[in-house]
mmCIF file of C-alpha atoms in Angstrom:
data_model
loop_
_atom_site.group_PDB
_atom_site.id
_atom_site.type_symbol
_atom_site.label_atom_id
_atom_site.label_comp_id
_atom_site.label_asym_id
_atom_site.label_seq_id
_atom_site.Cartn_x
_atom_site.Cartn_y
_atom_site.Cartn_z
ATOM 1 C CA UNK A 1 101.270 122.029 49.728
ATOM 2 C CA UNK A 2 97.896 120.378 49.205
ATOM 3 C CA UNK A 3 97.114 116.770 50.141
ATOM 4 C CA UNK A 4 96.109 114.404 47.371
ATOM 5 C CA UNK A 5 92.474 113.364 47.173
ATOM 6 C CA UNK A 6 91.512 110.236 49.116
ATOM 7 C CA UNK A 7 91.505 107.016 47.160
ATOM 8 C CA UNK A 8 88.111 105.905 45.848
ATOM 9 C CA UNK A 9 86.172 103.325 47.807
ATOM 10 C CA UNK A 10 87.132 99.867 46.536
ATOM 11 C CA UNK A 11 84.582 97.808 44.651
ATOM 12 C CA UNK A 12 84.602 94.565 46.589
ATOM 13 C CA UNK A 13 82.310 92.882 44.076
ATOM 14 C CA UNK A 14 85.298 92.659 41.716
ATOM 15 C CA UNK A 15 87.742 91.559 44.404
ATOM 16 C CA UNK A 16 88.142 87.879 45.255
ATOM 17 C CA UNK A 17 87.113 87.154 48.843
ATOM 18 C CA UNK A 18 89.827 86.957 51.462
ATOM 19 C CA UNK A 19 90.411 83.409 52.610
ATOM 20 C CA UNK A 20 91.731 82.366 55.990
ATOM 21 C CA UNK A 21 93.595 79.196 55.143
ATOM 22 C CA UNK A 22 94.132 78.060 58.702
ATOM 23 C CA UNK A 23 91.975 75.560 60.503
ATOM 24 C CA UNK A 24 91.297 78.048 63.317
ATOM 25 C CA UNK A 25 88.507 80.559 62.944
ATOM 26 C CA UNK A 26 89.258 84.265 63.132
ATOM 27 C CA UNK A 27 88.688 85.700 66.611
ATOM 28 C CA UNK A 28 85.668 87.969 66.866
ATOM 29 C CA UNK A 29 86.197 89.135 70.432
ATOM 30 C CA UNK A 30 88.691 89.138 73.260
ATOM 31 C CA UNK A 31 86.879 86.143 74.754
ATOM 32 C CA UNK A 32 87.851 84.118 71.664
ATOM 33 C CA UNK A 33 91.461 84.765 72.679
ATOM 34 C CA UNK A 34 90.879 83.625 76.252
ATOM 35 C CA UNK A 35 90.776 87.183 77.596
ATOM 36 C CA UNK A 36 87.976 88.843 79.550
ATOM 37 C CA UNK A 37 85.607 91.240 77.817
ATOM 38 C CA UNK A 38 86.799 94.834 78.223
ATOM 39 C CA UNK A 39 84.657 96.809 80.625
ATOM 40 C CA UNK A 40 83.567 100.327 79.700
ATOM 41 C CA UNK A 41 85.490 102.944 81.661
ATOM 42 C CA UNK A 42 83.075 105.463 83.152
ATOM 43 C CA UNK A 43 85.824 108.126 83.052
ATOM 44 C CA UNK A 44 86.109 107.955 79.265
ATOM 45 C CA UNK A 45 84.678 110.868 77.327
ATOM 46 C CA UNK A 46 84.180 108.647 74.310
ATOM 47 C CA UNK A 47 83.451 104.933 74.185
ATOM 48 C CA UNK A 48 85.573 104.134 71.152
ATOM 49 C CA UNK A 49 84.374 101.554 68.640
ATOM 50 C CA UNK A 50 86.956 100.653 66.028
ATOM 51 C CA UNK A 51 86.604 100.427 62.271
ATOM 52 C CA UNK A 52 86.085 102.657 59.272
ATOM 53 C CA UNK A 53 82.293 102.601 59.569
ATOM 54 C CA UNK A 54 82.426 104.016 63.105
ATOM 55 C CA UNK A 55 85.091 106.544 62.061
ATOM 56 C CA UNK A 56 83.040 107.872 59.161
ATOM 57 C CA UNK A 57 79.951 108.027 61.383
ATOM 58 C CA UNK A 58 81.905 110.156 63.894
ATOM 59 C CA UNK A 59 83.120 112.482 61.110
ATOM 60 C CA UNK A 60 79.565 112.848 59.806
ATOM 61 C CA UNK A 61 78.148 113.461 63.279
ATOM 62 C CA UNK A 62 80.835 115.935 64.392
ATOM 63 C CA UNK A 63 81.048 117.940 61.188
ATOM 64 C CA UNK A 64 77.560 117.801 59.737
ATOM 65 C CA UNK A 65 75.336 116.503 62.538
ATOM 66 C CA UNK A 66 76.276 118.864 65.368
ATOM 67 C CA UNK A 67 78.245 121.586 63.541
ATOM 68 C CA UNK A 68 80.668 121.104 66.429
ATOM 69 C CA UNK A 69 83.572 122.040 64.189
ATOM 70 C CA UNK A 70 82.228 125.526 63.469
ATOM 71 C CA UNK A 71 80.618 126.149 66.836
ATOM 72 C CA UNK A 72 82.855 124.607 69.485
ATOM 73 C CA UNK A 73 86.210 123.331 68.146
ATOM 74 C CA UNK A 74 89.307 124.349 70.104
ATOM 75 C CA UNK A 75 91.831 121.650 69.210
ATOM 76 C CA UNK A 76 94.777 120.316 71.148
ATOM 77 C CA UNK A 77 97.577 122.638 69.998
ATOM 78 C CA UNK A 78 95.302 125.677 70.111
ATOM 79 C CA UNK A 79 94.138 125.493 73.754
ATOM 80 C CA UNK A 80 96.610 127.987 75.306
ATOM 81 C CA UNK A 81 94.665 130.911 73.853
ATOM 82 C CA UNK A 82 92.693 132.768 76.485
ATOM 83 C CA UNK A 83 89.096 131.643 76.796
ATOM 84 C CA UNK A 84 89.619 128.271 75.126
ATOM 85 C CA UNK A 85 88.882 125.115 77.036
ATOM 86 C CA UNK A 86 89.195 121.628 75.642
ATOM 87 C CA UNK A 87 86.845 120.380 78.374
ATOM 88 C CA UNK A 88 83.812 121.954 76.688
ATOM 89 C CA UNK A 89 81.599 119.475 74.822
ATOM 90 C CA UNK A 90 82.482 119.632 71.110
ATOM 91 C CA UNK A 91 85.790 121.419 71.716
ATOM 92 C CA UNK A 92 87.757 118.414 70.457
ATOM 93 C CA UNK A 93 86.969 116.329 67.382
ATOM 94 C CA UNK A 94 87.838 113.075 69.173
ATOM 95 C CA UNK A 95 88.898 111.553 65.862
ATOM 96 C CA UNK A 96 92.416 110.661 67.021
ATOM 97 C CA UNK A 97 91.798 106.961 67.765
ATOM 98 C CA UNK A 98 90.475 106.342 64.253
ATOM 99 C CA UNK A 99 93.332 108.305 62.665
ATOM 100 C CA UNK A 100 95.952 106.551 64.810
ATOM 101 C CA UNK A 101 94.615 103.063 64.024
ATOM 102 C CA UNK A 102 94.216 103.704 60.298
ATOM 103 C CA UNK A 103 90.411 103.502 60.335
ATOM 104 C CA UNK A 104 90.254 107.068 59.012
ATOM 105 C CA UNK A 105 92.812 108.570 56.668
ATOM 106 C CA UNK A 106 94.042 112.129 57.066
ATOM 107 C CA UNK A 107 93.257 112.626 53.360
ATOM 108 C CA UNK A 108 89.648 111.574 53.867
ATOM 109 C CA UNK A 109 89.260 113.868 56.873
ATOM 110 C CA UNK A 110 90.870 116.745 54.965
ATOM 111 C CA UNK A 111 88.448 116.203 52.076
ATOM 112 C CA UNK A 112 85.496 116.144 54.482
ATOM 113 C CA UNK A 113 86.666 119.371 56.154
ATOM 114 C CA UNK A 114 86.893 121.047 52.722
ATOM 115 C CA UNK A 115 83.407 119.752 51.873
ATOM 116 C CA UNK A 116 82.191 121.166 55.193
ATOM 117 C CA UNK A 117 83.748 124.547 54.362
ATOM 118 C CA UNK A 118 82.017 124.582 50.964
ATOM 119 C CA UNK A 119 78.589 123.517 52.202
ATOM 120 C CA UNK A 120 78.466 124.978 55.736
ATOM 121 C CA UNK A 121 81.126 127.268 57.215
ATOM 122 C CA UNK A 122 84.747 128.190 56.700
ATOM 123 C CA UNK A 123 86.177 129.499 59.942
ATOM 124 C CA UNK A 124 89.236 129.587 62.156
ATOM 125 C CA UNK A 125 88.042 126.246 63.555
ATOM 126 C CA UNK A 126 88.253 124.529 60.167
ATOM 127 C CA UNK A 127 91.692 126.101 59.727
ATOM 128 C CA UNK A 128 92.812 124.745 63.113
ATOM 129 C CA UNK A 129 91.589 121.219 62.460
ATOM 130 C CA UNK A 130 93.554 121.152 59.188
ATOM 131 C CA UNK A 131 96.513 122.570 61.132
ATOM 132 C CA UNK A 132 96.186 119.637 63.570
ATOM 133 C CA UNK A 133 96.397 117.203 60.642
ATOM 134 C CA UNK A 134 99.551 118.908 59.345
ATOM 135 C CA UNK A 135 101.037 118.923 62.851
ATOM 136 C CA UNK A 136 100.197 115.226 63.278
ATOM 137 C CA UNK A 137 102.033 114.332 60.071
ATOM 138 C CA UNK A 138 104.994 116.566 60.961
ATOM 139 C CA UNK A 139 105.423 114.819 64.318
ATOM 140 C CA UNK A 140 104.959 111.338 62.829
ATOM 141 C CA UNK A 141 107.459 111.889 60.009
ATOM 142 C CA UNK A 142 109.941 113.665 62.303
ATOM 143 C CA UNK A 143 109.752 110.660 64.623
ATOM 144 C CA UNK A 144 110.448 108.312 61.722
ATOM 145 C CA UNK A 145 113.443 110.423 60.740
ATOM 146 C CA UNK A 146 114.836 110.615 64.281
ATOM 147 C CA UNK A 147 114.199 106.971 65.085
ATOM 148 C CA UNK A 148 114.901 105.772 68.617
ATOM 149 C CA UNK A 149 116.545 109.083 69.530
ATOM 150 C CA UNK A 150 113.116 110.420 70.467
ATOM 151 C CA UNK A 151 113.213 108.117 73.505
ATOM 152 C CA UNK A 152 116.637 109.243 74.749
ATOM 153 C CA UNK A 153 116.785 111.403 77.871
ATOM 154 C CA UNK A 154 118.526 114.102 75.820
ATOM 155 C CA UNK A 155 116.083 113.821 72.955
ATOM 156 C CA UNK A 156 117.027 113.895 69.284
ATOM 157 C CA UNK A 157 119.718 116.562 69.831
ATOM 158 C CA UNK A 158 121.196 114.928 72.954
ATOM 159 C CA UNK A 159 120.554 118.101 74.992
ATOM 160 C CA UNK A 160 120.226 117.616 78.723
ATOM 161 C CA UNK A 161 118.420 119.953 81.128
ATOM 162 C CA UNK A 162 120.436 122.147 83.493
ATOM 163 C CA UNK A 163 118.764 120.612 86.549
ATOM 164 C CA UNK A 164 119.578 117.198 88.036
ATOM 165 C CA UNK A 165 117.396 114.201 87.235
ATOM 166 C CA UNK A 166 115.106 113.408 90.168
ATOM 167 C CA UNK A 167 115.138 109.903 91.604
ATOM 168 C CA UNK A 168 112.426 110.597 94.188
ATOM 169 C CA UNK A 169 110.121 107.574 93.929
ATOM 170 C CA UNK A 170 107.290 109.359 95.793
ATOM 171 C CA UNK A 171 107.159 112.014 93.041
ATOM 172 C CA UNK A 172 107.053 109.294 90.388
ATOM 173 C CA UNK A 173 104.257 107.502 92.243
ATOM 174 C CA UNK A 174 102.243 110.747 92.553
ATOM 175 C CA UNK A 175 102.703 111.349 88.822
ATOM 176 C CA UNK A 176 101.631 107.814 87.830
ATOM 177 C CA UNK A 177 98.505 108.151 90.014
ATOM 178 C CA UNK A 178 97.664 111.599 88.635
ATOM 179 C CA UNK A 179 98.135 113.254 92.036
ATOM 180 C CA UNK A 180 100.785 115.880 91.327
ATOM 181 C CA UNK A 181 98.672 118.808 92.479
ATOM 182 C CA UNK A 182 98.629 120.508 89.093
#
């Protein structure tokens, strides 16, 4: 199984401009919608800026600018291995927001990883990042197949755990505040 190549970049010179036929202007910020400006969260590891331009800049920086993929990548489904820590700088690609919002296609990222392997390094890290893309698609398509069953207490197979469901509100509150002790 090999993903198809990404689609070529469109030539917008040959495309008629998009027209907004309403009297209202398009909002450019949250303030235009009557909402406050979002404040940066100091706890965030990455201050995410949306859009394809920012996504491609992150791919270029992570793969070719820092060589983080070859030197530091651990990945999210690969962290249980001894000695791996996803808290190390460069251990995660941090491309998920752009993939999830459609600013970066999995095909484009796959093609860039293959270009990286040809021009820089092919390693277990490049293998694992491709594995993450396959895993992402597997989970997404499995969720589409299962539908709302993924939200049921028993899951898609309606299997229930052998232990009773806890109704202790103090445990729920500790969990929502991130104070479980783990």
